[in-house]
mmCIF file of C-alpha atoms in Angstrom:
data_model
loop_
_atom_site.group_PDB
_atom_site.id
_atom_site.type_symbol
_atom_site.label_atom_id
_atom_site.label_comp_id
_atom_site.label_asym_id
_atom_site.label_seq_id
_atom_site.Cartn_x
_atom_site.Cartn_y
_atom_site.Cartn_z
ATOM 1 C CA LYS A 1 -12.122 -14.000 8.703
ATOM 2 C CA ALA A 2 -10.473 -11.362 10.851
ATOM 3 C CA GLY A 3 -8.402 -8.758 9.074
ATOM 4 C CA VAL A 4 -4.897 -7.536 9.766
ATOM 5 C CA THR A 5 -4.569 -6.067 13.225
ATOM 6 C CA GLN A 6 -1.939 -3.639 14.449
ATOM 7 C CA THR A 7 -1.132 -2.525 17.963
ATOM 8 C CA PRO A 8 -0.936 0.013 19.329
ATOM 9 C CA ARG A 9 -2.944 2.363 17.123
ATOM 10 C CA TYR A 10 -1.275 5.489 18.457
ATOM 11 C CA LEU A 11 2.088 6.124 20.051
ATOM 12 C CA ILE A 12 3.864 9.217 21.287
ATOM 13 C CA LYS A 13 7.584 8.974 21.942
ATOM 14 C CA THR A 14 10.466 11.367 22.403
ATOM 15 C CA ARG A 15 13.653 11.602 20.380
ATOM 16 C CA GLY A 16 16.217 8.974 21.245
ATOM 17 C CA GLN A 17 13.716 6.439 22.518
ATOM 18 C CA GLN A 18 12.935 3.175 20.814
ATOM 19 C CA VAL A 19 9.564 1.740 19.845
ATOM 20 C CA THR A 20 8.106 -1.645 18.944
ATOM 21 C CA LEU A 21 5.031 -2.036 16.755
ATOM 22 C CA SER A 22 3.090 -5.254 16.372
ATOM 23 C CA CYS A 23 1.166 -6.782 13.485
ATOM 24 C CA SER A 24 -1.025 -9.878 13.360
ATOM 25 C CA PRO A 25 -1.723 -11.067 9.811
ATOM 26 C CA ILE A 26 -4.845 -12.611 8.380
ATOM 27 C CA SER A 27 -5.086 -16.255 9.368
ATOM 28 C CA GLY A 28 -3.226 -18.415 6.856
ATOM 29 C CA HIS A 29 -1.108 -15.558 5.522
ATOM 30 C CA ARG A 30 2.611 -16.144 5.871
ATOM 31 C CA SER A 31 4.019 -12.925 4.447
ATOM 32 C CA VAL A 32 4.030 -9.672 6.386
ATOM 33 C CA SER A 33 5.237 -6.407 4.904
ATOM 34 C CA TRP A 34 5.739 -3.046 6.566
ATOM 35 C CA TYR A 35 5.330 0.383 5.009
ATOM 36 C CA GLN A 36 5.950 3.902 6.248
ATOM 37 C CA GLN A 37 3.608 6.686 5.174
ATOM 38 C CA THR A 38 4.574 10.342 5.549
ATOM 39 C CA PRO A 39 3.171 13.468 3.877
ATOM 40 C CA GLY A 40 6.524 14.193 2.249
ATOM 41 C CA GLN A 41 7.681 10.777 1.088
ATOM 42 C CA GLY A 42 4.357 9.020 0.653
ATOM 43 C CA LEU A 43 4.120 5.262 1.093
ATOM 44 C CA GLN A 44 7.489 3.548 1.256
ATOM 45 C CA PHE A 45 8.315 -0.127 1.648
ATOM 46 C CA LEU A 46 10.301 -0.989 4.766
ATOM 47 C CA PHE A 47 10.698 -4.770 4.684
ATOM 48 C CA GLU A 48 8.938 -8.077 4.182
ATOM 49 C CA TYR A 49 9.053 -11.227 6.270
ATOM 50 C CA PHE A 50 8.111 -14.723 5.239
ATOM 51 C CA SER A 51 8.519 -17.857 7.351
ATOM 52 C CA GLU A 52 10.437 -15.902 9.998
ATOM 53 C CA THR A 53 13.009 -14.659 7.460
ATOM 54 C CA GLN A 54 13.440 -11.205 6.018
ATOM 55 C CA ARG A 55 12.910 -11.707 2.327
ATOM 56 C CA ASN A 56 13.072 -8.146 1.066
ATOM 57 C CA LYS A 57 14.209 -4.807 2.415
ATOM 58 C CA GLY A 58 13.661 -1.196 1.426
ATOM 59 C CA ASN A 59 16.048 1.744 1.695
ATOM 60 C CA PHE A 60 15.834 2.567 5.359
ATOM 61 C CA PRO A 61 18.623 2.908 7.920
ATOM 62 C CA GLY A 62 19.550 0.072 10.245
ATOM 63 C CA ARG A 63 17.570 1.733 13.061
ATOM 64 C CA PHE A 64 14.549 0.114 11.472
ATOM 65 C CA SER A 65 14.381 -3.607 12.073
ATOM 66 C CA GLY A 66 11.790 -6.290 12.283
ATOM 67 C CA ARG A 67 11.153 -9.910 12.980
ATOM 68 C CA GLN A 68 8.518 -12.537 12.432
ATOM 69 C CA PHE A 69 7.418 -15.280 14.759
ATOM 70 C CA SER A 70 6.453 -18.850 13.983
ATOM 71 C CA ASN A 71 2.750 -17.905 14.034
ATOM 72 C CA SER A 72 3.474 -15.264 11.334
ATOM 73 C CA ARG A 73 2.922 -12.349 13.702
ATOM 74 C CA SER A 74 5.476 -9.635 13.116
ATOM 75 C CA GLU A 75 7.049 -6.804 15.021
ATOM 76 C CA MET A 76 9.023 -3.853 13.825
ATOM 77 C CA ASN A 77 11.384 -1.860 15.967
ATOM 78 C CA VAL A 78 12.739 1.626 15.530
ATOM 79 C CA SER A 79 15.657 2.564 17.722
ATOM 80 C CA THR A 80 17.028 6.021 18.519
ATOM 81 C CA LEU A 81 13.906 7.756 17.278
ATOM 82 C CA GLU A 82 14.220 10.931 15.231
ATOM 83 C CA LEU A 83 11.593 13.579 14.545
ATOM 84 C CA GLY A 84 11.434 12.400 10.949
ATOM 85 C CA ASP A 85 10.254 8.970 12.060
ATOM 86 C CA SER A 86 6.833 10.436 12.822
ATOM 87 C CA ALA A 87 4.577 8.607 10.404
ATOM 88 C CA LEU A 88 1.767 6.151 9.891
ATOM 89 C CA TYR A 89 3.234 2.647 9.886
ATOM 90 C CA LEU A 90 1.177 0.186 7.913
ATOM 91 C CA CYS A 91 1.433 -3.551 8.018
ATOM 92 C CA ALA A 92 0.159 -5.766 5.205
ATOM 93 C CA SER A 93 -0.233 -9.500 4.963
ATOM 94 C CA SER A 94 -0.495 -11.863 2.017
ATOM 95 C CA LEU A 95 -0.260 -15.555 1.303
ATOM 96 C CA GLY A 96 3.347 -15.014 0.323
ATOM 97 C CA GLY A 97 3.763 -16.909 -2.922
ATOM 98 C CA THR A 98 7.087 -16.305 -4.636
ATOM 99 C CA SER A 99 6.125 -16.946 -8.241
ATOM 100 C CA VAL A 100 2.997 -14.872 -8.234
ATOM 101 C CA THR A 101 2.395 -11.574 -6.541
ATOM 102 C CA ASP A 102 -0.325 -12.005 -3.991
ATOM 103 C CA THR A 103 -2.670 -9.264 -2.967
ATOM 104 C CA GLN A 104 -1.564 -7.496 0.176
ATOM 105 C CA TYR A 105 -4.218 -6.640 2.729
ATOM 106 C CA PHE A 106 -3.466 -3.783 5.056
ATOM 107 C CA GLY A 107 -4.094 -3.159 8.711
ATOM 108 C CA PRO A 108 -5.351 0.121 10.197
ATOM 109 C CA GLY A 109 -1.834 1.345 10.919
ATOM 110 C CA THR A 110 0.044 2.668 13.934
ATOM 111 C CA ARG A 111 0.437 6.415 14.066
ATOM 112 C CA LEU A 112 3.761 7.263 15.656
ATOM 113 C CA THR A 113 4.510 10.781 16.824
ATOM 114 C CA VAL A 114 8.048 11.632 17.871
ATOM 115 C CA LEU A 115 8.443 14.763 19.993
ATOM 116 C CA ALA B 1 13.740 0.834 -11.082
ATOM 117 C CA GLN B 2 10.006 0.794 -10.780
ATOM 118 C CA LYS B 3 8.025 4.002 -10.597
ATOM 119 C CA VAL B 4 4.372 4.971 -10.385
ATOM 120 C CA THR B 5 3.111 8.453 -11.199
ATOM 121 C CA GLN B 6 -0.278 9.822 -10.269
ATOM 122 C CA ALA B 7 -0.223 13.273 -11.780
ATOM 123 C CA GLN B 8 -3.473 14.417 -10.179
ATOM 124 C CA THR B 9 -2.788 15.415 -6.601
ATOM 125 C CA GLU B 10 -6.334 16.464 -5.829
ATOM 126 C CA ILE B 11 -9.653 16.190 -7.633
ATOM 127 C CA SER B 12 -12.919 17.730 -6.506
ATOM 128 C CA VAL B 13 -16.224 16.991 -8.214
ATOM 129 C CA VAL B 14 -19.903 17.238 -7.479
ATOM 130 C CA GLU B 15 -21.803 14.104 -6.576
ATOM 131 C CA LYS B 16 -23.021 12.016 -9.538
ATOM 132 C CA GLU B 17 -20.256 13.232 -11.813
ATOM 133 C CA ASP B 18 -17.932 10.687 -13.403
ATOM 134 C CA VAL B 19 -14.278 10.977 -12.450
ATOM 135 C CA THR B 20 -11.111 9.341 -13.779
ATOM 136 C CA LEU B 21 -7.926 8.919 -11.761
ATOM 137 C CA ASP B 22 -4.790 8.560 -13.851
ATOM 138 C CA CYS B 23 -1.885 6.208 -13.173
ATOM 139 C CA VAL B 24 1.264 5.831 -15.259
ATOM 140 C CA TYR B 25 3.951 3.308 -14.387
ATOM 141 C CA GLU B 26 7.513 2.447 -15.315
ATOM 142 C CA THR B 27 9.097 -0.982 -15.033
ATOM 143 C CA ARG B 28 11.605 -3.156 -16.854
ATOM 144 C CA ASP B 29 9.937 -6.368 -15.712
ATOM 145 C CA THR B 30 8.038 -8.311 -18.338
ATOM 146 C CA THR B 31 5.743 -9.692 -15.679
ATOM 147 C CA TYR B 32 4.369 -7.216 -13.198
ATOM 148 C CA TYR B 33 1.235 -6.466 -11.230
ATOM 149 C CA LEU B 34 -0.784 -3.313 -10.821
ATOM 150 C CA PHE B 35 -3.055 -2.430 -7.937
ATOM 151 C CA TRP B 36 -5.433 0.256 -6.788
ATOM 152 C CA TYR B 37 -6.039 0.927 -3.118
ATOM 153 C CA LYS B 38 -8.412 3.332 -1.389
ATOM 154 C CA GLN B 39 -7.441 5.093 1.831
ATOM 155 C CA PRO B 40 -10.382 6.633 3.706
ATOM 156 C CA PRO B 41 -9.764 9.062 6.595
ATOM 157 C CA SER B 42 -9.446 6.124 8.997
ATOM 158 C CA GLY B 43 -6.080 5.379 7.384
ATOM 159 C CA GLU B 44 -6.433 1.743 6.402
ATOM 160 C CA LEU B 45 -5.605 0.911 2.786
ATOM 161 C CA VAL B 46 -8.501 -0.925 1.183
ATOM 162 C CA PHE B 47 -7.722 -3.198 -1.756
ATOM 163 C CA LEU B 48 -9.749 -2.477 -4.901
ATOM 164 C CA ILE B 49 -8.197 -4.386 -7.794
ATOM 165 C CA ARG B 50 -5.156 -6.355 -8.961
ATOM 166 C CA ARG B 51 -4.102 -6.765 -12.585
ATOM 167 C CA ASN B 52 -1.196 -8.686 -14.066
ATOM 168 C CA SER B 53 0.733 -7.483 -17.088
ATOM 169 C CA PHE B 54 -0.649 -10.188 -19.363
ATOM 170 C CA ASP B 55 -4.265 -9.316 -18.772
ATOM 171 C CA GLU B 56 -5.202 -6.117 -20.579
ATOM 172 C CA GLN B 57 -8.909 -6.730 -20.368
ATOM 173 C CA ASN B 58 -10.751 -3.829 -18.839
ATOM 174 C CA GLU B 59 -12.712 -4.556 -15.701
ATOM 175 C CA ILE B 60 -15.939 -3.180 -14.322
ATOM 176 C CA SER B 61 -17.182 -3.651 -10.797
ATOM 177 C CA GLY B 62 -20.365 -1.765 -10.097
ATOM 178 C CA ARG B 63 -19.605 1.933 -10.435
ATOM 179 C CA TYR B 64 -15.863 1.277 -10.671
ATOM 180 C CA SER B 65 -13.989 0.494 -13.873
ATOM 181 C CA TRP B 66 -10.329 0.139 -14.760
ATOM 182 C CA ASN B 67 -8.609 0.702 -18.083
ATOM 183 C CA PHE B 68 -5.218 -0.992 -18.490
ATOM 184 C CA GLN B 69 -3.211 0.039 -21.551
ATOM 185 C CA LYS B 70 0.221 -1.525 -21.818
ATOM 186 C CA SER B 71 1.089 0.583 -24.874
ATOM 187 C CA THR B 72 0.925 3.763 -22.804
ATOM 188 C CA SER B 73 1.909 2.158 -19.467
ATOM 189 C CA SER B 74 -1.283 3.370 -17.888
ATOM 190 C CA PHE B 75 -3.792 1.876 -15.504
ATOM 191 C CA ASN B 76 -6.587 4.397 -15.051
ATOM 192 C CA PHE B 77 -9.499 4.155 -12.642
ATOM 193 C CA THR B 78 -12.953 5.593 -13.330
ATOM 194 C CA ILE B 79 -15.773 6.084 -10.865
ATOM 195 C CA THR B 80 -19.138 6.498 -12.513
ATOM 196 C CA ALA B 81 -21.902 8.486 -10.814
ATOM 197 C CA SER B 82 -19.647 9.386 -7.889
ATOM 198 C CA GLN B 83 -20.969 9.436 -4.345
ATOM 199 C CA VAL B 84 -19.845 11.262 -1.208
ATOM 200 C CA VAL B 85 -18.663 7.931 0.241
ATOM 201 C CA ASP B 86 -16.108 7.717 -2.574
ATOM 202 C CA SER B 87 -14.185 10.587 -0.992
ATOM 203 C CA ALA B 88 -10.760 9.233 -0.068
ATOM 204 C CA VAL B 89 -7.148 9.127 -1.187
ATOM 205 C CA TYR B 90 -6.590 6.619 -3.967
ATOM 206 C CA PHE B 91 -3.259 4.940 -4.594
ATOM 207 C CA CYS B 92 -1.996 3.123 -7.632
ATOM 208 C CA ALA B 93 0.773 0.575 -6.942
ATOM 209 C CA LEU B 94 3.126 -1.713 -8.844
ATOM 210 C CA SER B 95 5.055 -4.865 -7.982
ATOM 211 C CA GLY B 96 7.275 -7.262 -9.869
ATOM 212 C CA GLU B 97 8.125 -10.931 -9.692
ATOM 213 C CA GLY B 98 10.452 -13.043 -7.652
ATOM 214 C CA GLN B 99 12.068 -11.351 -4.696
ATOM 215 C CA GLY B 100 10.225 -8.145 -5.436
ATOM 216 C CA ALA B 101 6.847 -9.822 -5.564
ATOM 217 C CA GLN B 102 5.716 -8.559 -2.196
ATOM 218 C CA LYS B 103 7.231 -5.080 -2.510
ATOM 219 C CA LEU B 104 4.658 -2.548 -3.581
ATOM 220 C CA VAL B 105 5.800 0.711 -5.165
ATOM 221 C CA PHE B 106 3.105 3.329 -4.683
ATOM 222 C CA GLY B 107 2.235 6.504 -6.499
ATOM 223 C CA GLN B 108 1.838 9.690 -4.494
ATOM 224 C CA GLY B 109 -1.915 9.273 -4.335
ATOM 225 C CA THR B 110 -4.875 11.313 -5.572
ATOM 226 C CA ARG B 111 -7.126 12.936 -2.995
ATOM 227 C CA LEU B 112 -10.680 12.706 -4.306
ATOM 228 C CA THR B 113 -13.382 14.887 -2.798
ATOM 229 C CA ILE B 114 -16.990 14.335 -3.781
ATOM 230 C CA ASN B 115 -19.149 17.312 -2.846
ATOM 231 C CA PRO B 116 -22.877 16.855 -2.212
#
């Protein structure tokens, strides 16, 4: 079974631009979560999507948004980029059960550099 | 609020030594889940183990073992006879039930270096 894939793997943008990252979950997984990893703040939860609906959200400004498609693929968008948005963005997928926490499997990440 | 603390920022040992990575957590949930992930230099988080709050049985998988103690809110990870390939950053994580079921709260990570 193929793992979680993320594209692109590397991105360089300038302040003020916007960026879209893509994540394809493991086949059969309906939940996709996004995390930001920085040296200062560590790994932080951004949001989770299940059946095309945002089910949970972390403490990030509205510049960070996402969506999920009917095939469970997900995209996240960051508008008006700031230097502090430079990070490794990790996507994780899981079956998505609500009564039991499923194991989340992570993709290789997209490394975003904002200049 | 949930919190995970990994007090050891970096550990360096010589190959074949045993090493224990500490993890202490805080949560008000009665049902919760604990995880360990490994992050090699490539960046991808690799799942190692999941434990729920009702299962305090220790687990061993090859050279890896985990000790879950609810009384001290700890979920420690031991690597026996460490190898150079074990070098990575290791993260302990916690999640709850219901709406928070898919939200992982991570510790700051422990960078483990195994020297030949």
